[in-house]
mmCIF file of C-alpha atoms in Angstrom:
data_model
loop_
_atom_site.group_PDB
_atom_site.id
_atom_site.type_symbol
_atom_site.label_atom_id
_atom_site.label_comp_id
_atom_site.label_asym_id
_atom_site.label_seq_id
_atom_site.Cartn_x
_atom_site.Cartn_y
_atom_site.Cartn_z
ATOM 1 C CA MET A 1 -0.070 0.058 0.153
ATOM 2 C CA LEU A 2 1.109 3.462 -0.864
ATOM 3 C CA LYS A 3 0.726 5.616 2.073
ATOM 4 C CA THR A 4 2.142 8.924 1.071
ATOM 5 C CA PHE A 5 2.982 11.054 -1.864
ATOM 6 C CA ARG A 6 6.755 10.305 -1.466
ATOM 7 C CA ASP A 7 5.772 6.755 -1.788
ATOM 8 C CA ILE A 8 3.738 7.512 -5.264
ATOM 9 C CA TYR A 9 6.867 9.796 -6.454
ATOM 10 C CA ASN A 10 9.176 6.715 -5.746
ATOM 11 C CA LYS A 11 6.746 4.600 -7.366
ATOM 12 C CA ILE A 12 6.397 6.608 -10.988
ATOM 13 C CA SER A 13 10.140 7.378 -10.712
ATOM 14 C CA ASP A 14 10.512 3.646 -12.098
ATOM 15 C CA TYR A 15 8.613 4.362 -14.968
ATOM 16 C CA PRO A 16 9.716 6.007 -18.455
ATOM 17 C CA PRO A 17 8.343 9.246 -19.252
ATOM 18 C CA ILE A 18 4.751 9.529 -20.909
ATOM 19 C CA LYS A 19 3.533 12.153 -22.908
ATOM 20 C CA ILE A 20 1.135 14.657 -21.363
ATOM 21 C CA ALA A 21 -1.328 16.529 -23.736
ATOM 22 C CA VAL A 22 -1.694 20.208 -22.347
ATOM 23 C CA VAL A 23 -4.569 22.292 -23.429
ATOM 24 C CA ASN A 24 -4.075 26.071 -24.070
ATOM 25 C CA PRO A 25 -1.438 26.608 -21.402
ATOM 26 C CA LYS A 26 -0.654 30.280 -21.194
ATOM 27 C CA GLN A 27 0.154 31.186 -17.802
ATOM 28 C CA ALA A 28 3.693 30.914 -16.389
ATOM 29 C CA TYR A 29 2.611 28.629 -13.466
ATOM 30 C CA LEU A 30 1.453 25.959 -15.810
ATOM 31 C CA PHE A 31 4.834 25.884 -17.664
ATOM 32 C CA HIS A 32 6.405 25.643 -14.314
ATOM 33 C CA VAL A 33 4.876 22.857 -13.076
ATOM 34 C CA LEU A 34 5.263 21.045 -16.491
ATOM 35 C CA ASP A 35 9.012 21.824 -16.290
ATOM 36 C CA GLU A 36 9.214 20.350 -12.607
ATOM 37 C CA ALA A 37 7.384 17.182 -13.891
ATOM 38 C CA GLU A 38 9.662 16.819 -16.694
ATOM 39 C CA LYS A 39 12.836 17.223 -14.586
ATOM 40 C CA LEU A 40 11.752 14.495 -12.432
ATOM 41 C CA GLY A 41 11.517 12.206 -15.458
ATOM 42 C CA TRP A 42 7.627 11.818 -15.343
ATOM 43 C CA VAL A 43 6.305 13.335 -18.544
ATOM 44 C CA ALA A 44 7.089 14.857 -22.115
ATOM 45 C CA PRO A 45 4.634 17.642 -22.714
ATOM 46 C CA MET A 46 2.839 18.428 -25.897
ATOM 47 C CA ILE A 47 1.287 21.587 -26.107
ATOM 48 C CA PHE A 48 -1.893 22.113 -28.134
ATOM 49 C CA THR A 49 -2.972 25.806 -28.570
ATOM 50 C CA ASP A 50 -5.531 27.490 -30.731
ATOM 51 C CA ASP A 51 -7.282 30.904 -30.452
ATOM 52 C CA ALA A 52 -10.441 28.911 -30.272
ATOM 53 C CA PRO A 53 -10.237 26.817 -26.973
ATOM 54 C CA GLU A 54 -12.699 24.131 -28.423
ATOM 55 C CA VAL A 55 -10.153 23.503 -31.299
ATOM 56 C CA ALA A 56 -7.004 23.189 -29.002
ATOM 57 C CA ALA A 57 -9.193 20.669 -26.770
ATOM 58 C CA LYS A 58 -10.410 18.524 -29.752
ATOM 59 C CA ASN A 59 -6.743 18.403 -30.939
ATOM 60 C CA ALA A 60 -5.625 17.244 -27.808
ATOM 61 C CA VAL A 61 -8.217 14.494 -27.228
ATOM 62 C CA ALA A 62 -7.525 13.794 -30.751
ATOM 63 C CA ALA A 63 -3.642 12.822 -29.730
ATOM 64 C CA ILE A 64 -4.962 10.708 -26.967
ATOM 65 C CA ALA A 65 -7.132 8.980 -28.899
ATOM 66 C CA SER A 66 -4.616 8.176 -31.526
ATOM 67 C CA GLY A 67 -2.130 7.093 -28.978
ATOM 68 C CA GLU A 68 0.151 10.024 -29.754
ATOM 69 C CA ALA A 69 -0.248 11.118 -26.087
ATOM 70 C CA GLU A 70 -1.029 9.276 -23.004
ATOM 71 C CA ILE A 71 -2.586 11.443 -20.402
ATOM 72 C CA LEU A 72 -4.608 14.836 -20.659
ATOM 73 C CA MET A 73 -3.786 18.043 -18.792
ATOM 74 C CA LYS A 74 -6.110 21.262 -18.584
ATOM 75 C CA GLY A 75 -4.542 24.444 -19.355
ATOM 76 C CA ASP A 76 -6.225 27.816 -19.742
ATOM 77 C CA ILE A 77 -9.679 26.517 -20.956
ATOM 78 C CA GLU A 78 -12.779 26.047 -19.287
ATOM 79 C CA THR A 79 -13.184 22.620 -17.498
ATOM 80 C CA SER A 80 -16.681 22.444 -19.302
ATOM 81 C CA THR A 81 -15.123 23.101 -22.775
ATOM 82 C CA LEU A 82 -12.291 20.264 -22.154
ATOM 83 C CA LEU A 83 -14.749 17.661 -21.010
ATOM 84 C CA LYS A 84 -17.121 18.182 -23.814
ATOM 85 C CA ALA A 85 -14.221 17.385 -26.201
ATOM 86 C CA VAL A 86 -13.462 14.560 -23.940
ATOM 87 C CA MET A 87 -17.044 13.302 -24.106
ATOM 88 C CA ASN A 88 -17.886 13.631 -27.716
ATOM 89 C CA SER A 89 -19.329 10.666 -29.030
ATOM 90 C CA LYS A 90 -17.539 10.566 -32.261
ATOM 91 C CA THR A 91 -14.092 12.121 -31.508
ATOM 92 C CA GLY A 92 -13.899 11.889 -27.899
ATOM 93 C CA ILE A 93 -12.287 9.503 -25.472
ATOM 94 C CA ARG A 94 -15.041 8.266 -23.538
ATOM 95 C CA THR A 95 -15.722 4.856 -22.277
ATOM 96 C CA ASN A 96 -18.710 2.855 -20.650
ATOM 97 C CA ARG A 97 -18.112 4.602 -17.346
ATOM 98 C CA LEU A 98 -18.924 8.472 -16.281
ATOM 99 C CA LEU A 99 -16.342 10.517 -15.687
ATOM 100 C CA SER A 100 -15.671 11.324 -11.472
ATOM 101 C CA HIS A 101 -13.171 13.577 -9.906
ATOM 102 C CA ILE A 102 -10.913 11.770 -7.212
ATOM 103 C CA ALA A 103 -8.748 13.810 -4.709
ATOM 104 C CA VAL A 104 -6.281 12.091 -3.040
ATOM 105 C CA VAL A 105 -5.308 13.586 0.567
ATOM 106 C CA LYS A 106 -2.676 12.908 2.852
ATOM 107 C CA SER A 107 -3.306 14.307 6.561
ATOM 108 C CA LYS A 108 -0.642 13.441 9.278
ATOM 109 C CA ASN A 109 -3.403 12.531 11.378
ATOM 110 C CA PHE A 110 -4.728 9.670 9.191
ATOM 111 C CA ASP A 111 -2.551 6.528 8.601
ATOM 112 C CA ARG A 112 -3.422 6.375 4.834
ATOM 113 C CA LEU A 113 -4.121 8.138 1.985
ATOM 114 C CA MET A 114 -7.731 9.385 1.842
ATOM 115 C CA LEU A 115 -9.598 9.251 -1.609
ATOM 116 C CA MET A 116 -12.378 11.779 -1.476
ATOM 117 C CA THR A 117 -14.993 11.728 -4.319
ATOM 118 C CA ASP A 118 -16.703 13.185 -6.534
ATOM 119 C CA GLY A 119 -15.994 16.756 -5.525
ATOM 120 C CA GLY A 120 -15.466 18.138 -9.007
ATOM 121 C CA VAL A 121 -17.816 16.471 -11.775
ATOM 122 C CA ASN A 122 -21.163 14.857 -10.704
ATOM 123 C CA PRO A 123 -23.794 17.053 -8.804
ATOM 124 C CA ASN A 124 -26.335 14.301 -8.893
ATOM 125 C CA LEU A 125 -25.686 11.019 -7.214
ATOM 126 C CA THR A 126 -27.813 8.533 -9.413
ATOM 127 C CA PRO A 127 -27.166 5.100 -9.235
ATOM 128 C CA LYS A 128 -25.542 5.173 -12.687
ATOM 129 C CA VAL A 129 -23.370 7.687 -11.458
ATOM 130 C CA LEU A 130 -22.377 5.917 -8.394
ATOM 131 C CA ASP A 131 -21.543 3.074 -10.117
ATOM 132 C CA SER A 132 -18.646 4.648 -12.145
ATOM 133 C CA ILE A 133 -17.749 6.837 -8.978
ATOM 134 C CA ILE A 134 -16.954 3.375 -7.215
ATOM 135 C CA LEU A 135 -15.270 1.898 -10.209
ATOM 136 C CA ASN A 136 -13.174 4.986 -10.903
ATOM 137 C CA ALA A 137 -12.133 5.257 -7.286
ATOM 138 C CA LEU A 138 -11.567 1.272 -7.235
ATOM 139 C CA ASP A 139 -9.133 1.901 -9.974
ATOM 140 C CA MET A 140 -7.222 4.538 -8.099
ATOM 141 C CA ALA A 141 -7.002 2.494 -4.768
ATOM 142 C CA GLN A 142 -5.597 -0.431 -6.620
ATOM 143 C CA ALA A 143 -3.193 1.995 -8.466
ATOM 144 C CA LEU A 144 -2.269 2.931 -4.854
ATOM 145 C CA GLU A 145 -1.620 -0.874 -4.074
ATOM 146 C CA ILE A 146 -4.486 -0.976 -1.867
ATOM 147 C CA ASP A 147 -5.904 -4.529 -2.553
ATOM 148 C CA THR A 148 -9.332 -4.203 -1.027
ATOM 149 C CA PRO A 149 -10.098 -0.761 -0.364
ATOM 150 C CA ASN A 150 -12.519 0.240 2.471
ATOM 151 C CA ILE A 151 -15.574 2.404 1.207
ATOM 152 C CA ALA A 152 -17.654 4.892 3.176
ATOM 153 C CA MET A 153 -20.984 5.871 1.703
ATOM 154 C CA LEU A 154 -20.864 9.341 4.172
ATOM 155 C CA SER A 155 -24.406 10.917 5.532
ATOM 156 C CA LEU A 156 -25.042 13.029 8.294
ATOM 157 C CA VAL A 157 -25.879 10.110 10.652
ATOM 158 C CA GLU A 158 -26.087 6.271 10.352
ATOM 159 C CA LYS A 159 -29.760 6.227 10.561
ATOM 160 C CA VAL A 160 -31.686 5.772 7.315
ATOM 161 C CA THR A 161 -34.333 8.295 6.954
ATOM 162 C CA ASP A 162 -36.364 10.066 4.200
ATOM 163 C CA LYS A 163 -35.543 13.390 5.804
ATOM 164 C CA LEU A 164 -31.690 12.809 4.728
ATOM 165 C CA PRO A 165 -31.735 11.371 1.132
ATOM 166 C CA GLU A 166 -28.075 10.832 1.104
ATOM 167 C CA SER A 167 -28.945 8.285 3.873
ATOM 168 C CA MET A 168 -31.101 6.256 1.754
ATOM 169 C CA THR A 169 -28.750 6.683 -1.376
ATOM 170 C CA ALA A 170 -25.787 5.410 0.780
ATOM 171 C CA ASN A 171 -28.162 2.506 2.138
ATOM 172 C CA ASP A 172 -29.204 1.672 -1.555
ATOM 173 C CA THR A 173 -25.467 1.558 -2.758
ATOM 174 C CA VAL A 174 -24.329 -0.554 0.119
ATOM 175 C CA ASN A 175 -27.116 -2.943 -0.618
ATOM 176 C CA ARG A 176 -26.227 -3.168 -4.235
ATOM 177 C CA TYR A 177 -22.631 -3.873 -3.373
ATOM 178 C CA ARG A 178 -22.706 -5.809 -0.209
ATOM 179 C CA ASP A 179 -21.544 -8.890 -1.914
ATOM 180 C CA ASP A 180 -18.785 -7.427 -3.763
ATOM 181 C CA SER A 181 -15.401 -9.155 -2.897
ATOM 182 C CA ARG A 182 -13.342 -6.431 -4.479
ATOM 183 C CA PHE A 183 -13.903 -3.689 -1.509
ATOM 184 C CA ALA A 184 -15.701 -3.227 1.817
ATOM 185 C CA ILE A 185 -18.497 -0.907 1.864
ATOM 186 C CA GLU A 186 -20.759 0.654 4.594
ATOM 187 C CA GLY A 187 -23.161 3.318 5.046
ATOM 188 C CA PRO A 188 -24.817 5.260 5.655
ATOM 189 C CA ILE A 189 -21.866 6.167 7.992
ATOM 190 C CA ALA A 190 -20.993 9.629 9.403
ATOM 191 C CA LEU A 191 -17.546 11.334 9.062
ATOM 192 C CA ASP A 192 -16.468 11.060 12.500
ATOM 193 C CA VAL A 193 -17.002 7.091 12.586
ATOM 194 C CA ALA A 194 -15.338 6.704 9.274
ATOM 195 C CA LEU A 195 -12.492 8.567 10.509
ATOM 196 C CA SER A 196 -12.097 6.974 14.090
ATOM 197 C CA LYS A 197 -12.793 3.441 15.702
ATOM 198 C CA LYS A 198 -13.423 5.268 19.015
ATOM 199 C CA ALA A 199 -16.163 7.442 17.427
ATOM 200 C CA ALA A 200 -17.695 4.064 16.348
ATOM 201 C CA THR A 201 -17.594 2.504 19.961
ATOM 202 C CA SER A 202 -18.736 5.594 21.700
ATOM 203 C CA LYS A 203 -21.907 5.470 19.633
ATOM 204 C CA GLY A 204 -22.408 2.042 20.002
ATOM 205 C CA LEU A 205 -21.963 1.146 16.419
ATOM 206 C CA THR A 206 -20.369 -1.890 14.745
ATOM 207 C CA SER A 207 -18.085 -1.146 12.076
ATOM 208 C CA ASN A 208 -15.463 -3.043 10.118
ATOM 209 C CA ILE A 209 -14.073 -0.008 8.463
ATOM 210 C CA ALA A 210 -14.276 2.616 10.990
ATOM 211 C CA GLY A 211 -10.791 4.407 11.371
ATOM 212 C CA GLU A 212 -9.680 2.609 8.334
ATOM 213 C CA VAL A 213 -11.503 4.106 5.314
ATOM 214 C CA ASP A 214 -9.620 4.240 2.056
ATOM 215 C CA VAL A 215 -12.647 5.854 0.044
ATOM 216 C CA PHE A 216 -14.908 8.254 1.042
ATOM 217 C CA ILE A 217 -17.869 8.904 -1.257
ATOM 218 C CA GLY A 218 -20.618 11.670 -0.870
ATOM 219 C CA PRO A 219 -22.941 12.722 0.313
ATOM 220 C CA ASN A 220 -22.757 15.270 -2.156
ATOM 221 C CA ILE A 221 -20.273 17.252 -4.681
ATOM 222 C CA THR A 222 -20.341 20.296 -2.450
ATOM 223 C CA ALA A 223 -19.506 18.284 0.939
ATOM 224 C CA ILE A 224 -16.690 16.309 -0.845
ATOM 225 C CA ASN A 225 -15.289 19.743 -2.283
ATOM 226 C CA PHE A 226 -15.395 21.489 1.002
ATOM 227 C CA MET A 227 -13.966 18.589 2.821
ATOM 228 C CA VAL A 228 -10.888 18.400 0.344
ATOM 229 C CA LYS A 229 -10.507 22.369 0.540
ATOM 230 C CA ALA A 230 -10.703 22.527 4.402
ATOM 231 C CA LEU A 231 -8.214 19.890 4.915
ATOM 232 C CA MET A 232 -5.711 21.304 2.701
ATOM 233 C CA GLY A 233 -6.302 24.884 3.408
ATOM 234 C CA ILE A 234 -6.346 24.995 7.014
ATOM 235 C CA GLY A 235 -5.767 21.289 8.194
ATOM 236 C CA ASN A 236 -1.937 21.224 6.645
ATOM 237 C CA ALA A 237 -2.943 18.243 4.443
ATOM 238 C CA SER A 238 -1.366 17.520 1.382
ATOM 239 C CA GLY A 239 -3.018 16.492 -1.705
ATOM 240 C CA GLY A 240 -3.920 16.235 -5.431
ATOM 241 C CA GLY A 241 -6.859 15.213 -7.807
ATOM 242 C CA VAL A 242 -7.195 13.486 -11.052
ATOM 243 C CA ILE A 243 -10.423 12.689 -13.196
ATOM 244 C CA LEU A 244 -10.994 8.972 -14.270
ATOM 245 C CA GLY A 245 -13.533 7.312 -16.434
ATOM 246 C CA ALA A 246 -12.261 8.317 -20.009
ATOM 247 C CA LYS A 247 -9.631 6.193 -21.906
ATOM 248 C CA ALA A 248 -6.930 8.411 -20.217
ATOM 249 C CA PRO A 249 -6.231 10.192 -16.800
ATOM 250 C CA ILE A 250 -7.330 13.924 -16.969
ATOM 251 C CA VAL A 251 -5.197 16.390 -14.509
ATOM 252 C CA LEU A 252 -6.949 19.542 -13.582
ATOM 253 C CA LEU A 253 -5.054 22.234 -12.029
ATOM 254 C CA SER A 254 -5.995 25.320 -10.177
ATOM 255 C CA ARG A 255 -4.024 28.516 -10.120
ATOM 256 C CA SER A 256 -4.401 28.413 -6.445
ATOM 257 C CA ASP A 257 -2.978 25.312 -5.818
ATOM 258 C CA SER A 258 0.601 25.185 -4.448
ATOM 259 C CA ILE A 259 3.587 23.604 -6.622
ATOM 260 C CA HIS A 260 3.360 20.633 -4.599
ATOM 261 C CA THR A 261 -0.276 20.280 -5.189
ATOM 262 C CA LYS A 262 -0.024 20.537 -8.907
ATOM 263 C CA LEU A 263 3.069 17.995 -8.848
ATOM 264 C CA HIS A 264 0.646 15.728 -6.824
ATOM 265 C CA SER A 265 -1.959 15.883 -9.429
ATOM 266 C CA ILE A 266 0.402 14.942 -12.231
ATOM 267 C CA ALA A 267 1.730 12.043 -10.425
ATOM 268 C CA LEU A 268 -1.670 10.815 -9.761
ATOM 269 C CA GLY A 269 -2.568 11.020 -13.542
ATOM 270 C CA VAL A 270 0.672 9.156 -14.293
ATOM 271 C CA LEU A 271 0.122 6.480 -11.669
ATOM 272 C CA ALA A 272 -3.354 5.850 -12.926
ATOM 273 C CA PHE A 273 -1.917 5.450 -16.593
ATOM 274 C CA PHE A 274 0.395 3.000 -15.817
ATOM 275 C CA HIS A 275 -2.169 0.948 -13.605
ATOM 276 C CA ASN A 276 -4.549 0.904 -16.631
ATOM 277 C CA LYS A 277 -1.671 -0.072 -18.837
ATOM 278 C CA THR A 278 -0.758 -2.962 -16.509
ATOM 279 C CA LEU A 279 -4.542 -4.001 -16.658
ATOM 280 C CA GLN A 280 -4.696 -3.993 -20.435
ATOM 281 C CA ILE A 281 -1.574 -6.192 -20.840
ATOM 282 C CA GLN A 282 -3.086 -8.608 -18.036
ATOM 283 C CA THR A 283 -6.310 -8.813 -19.969
#
């Protein structure tokens, strides 16, 4: 199990550099982080620019589709424009899954990397969306060498009630996946219980994953987004994020991210790419 970003860096240092298609990079911070990633031997950047951002996105996605490039990175372009090119039914790189964003966060107060999803793509957690969120998270967890991840379907409380729709969604999802041997899943489960066996005990709850959760799902896009930003903003946690579900990982960077967060995100994209490549070879 990879437990820190240093572990991830060490893992991908054994791989050859891969071609990263970057869409319309203009600001200095993008070239700076690409330069750092290239110096580390992770990537060989391919720059796609055009006055029309949708054209740059289409060309970058075409490079992925043809095998000319291997992972995709957002530059100075609206996320919606980039993802529209990714999901184009004729020229895109969509799969039978939906896209989902996975933030990977390391806190000194938790003994493992925390995968938090989906705080960036899907506002509505329908069963179909949750199926893709779970499978994409499972791929990322396995890339991190977590063989059988523990998944928490988060809710305000553990009681199933129609007053909290997320509790019903969590319960339905757990029932659908209860017998899946690839992972252990529980929910609805409150965040304090997910983070602490002591909290579960104090509440009189029986949980096999309390304090040992690898993947935190829901209860909605806003909650996960806030959790990640709070942990990294004032909780001194480190982290990065990647979008999975397409034929290639998609790296999205924010101007406000630290250089470490930007590098972490690229590292996650590289790690996910080589994990998927290994799976393809095995099949």
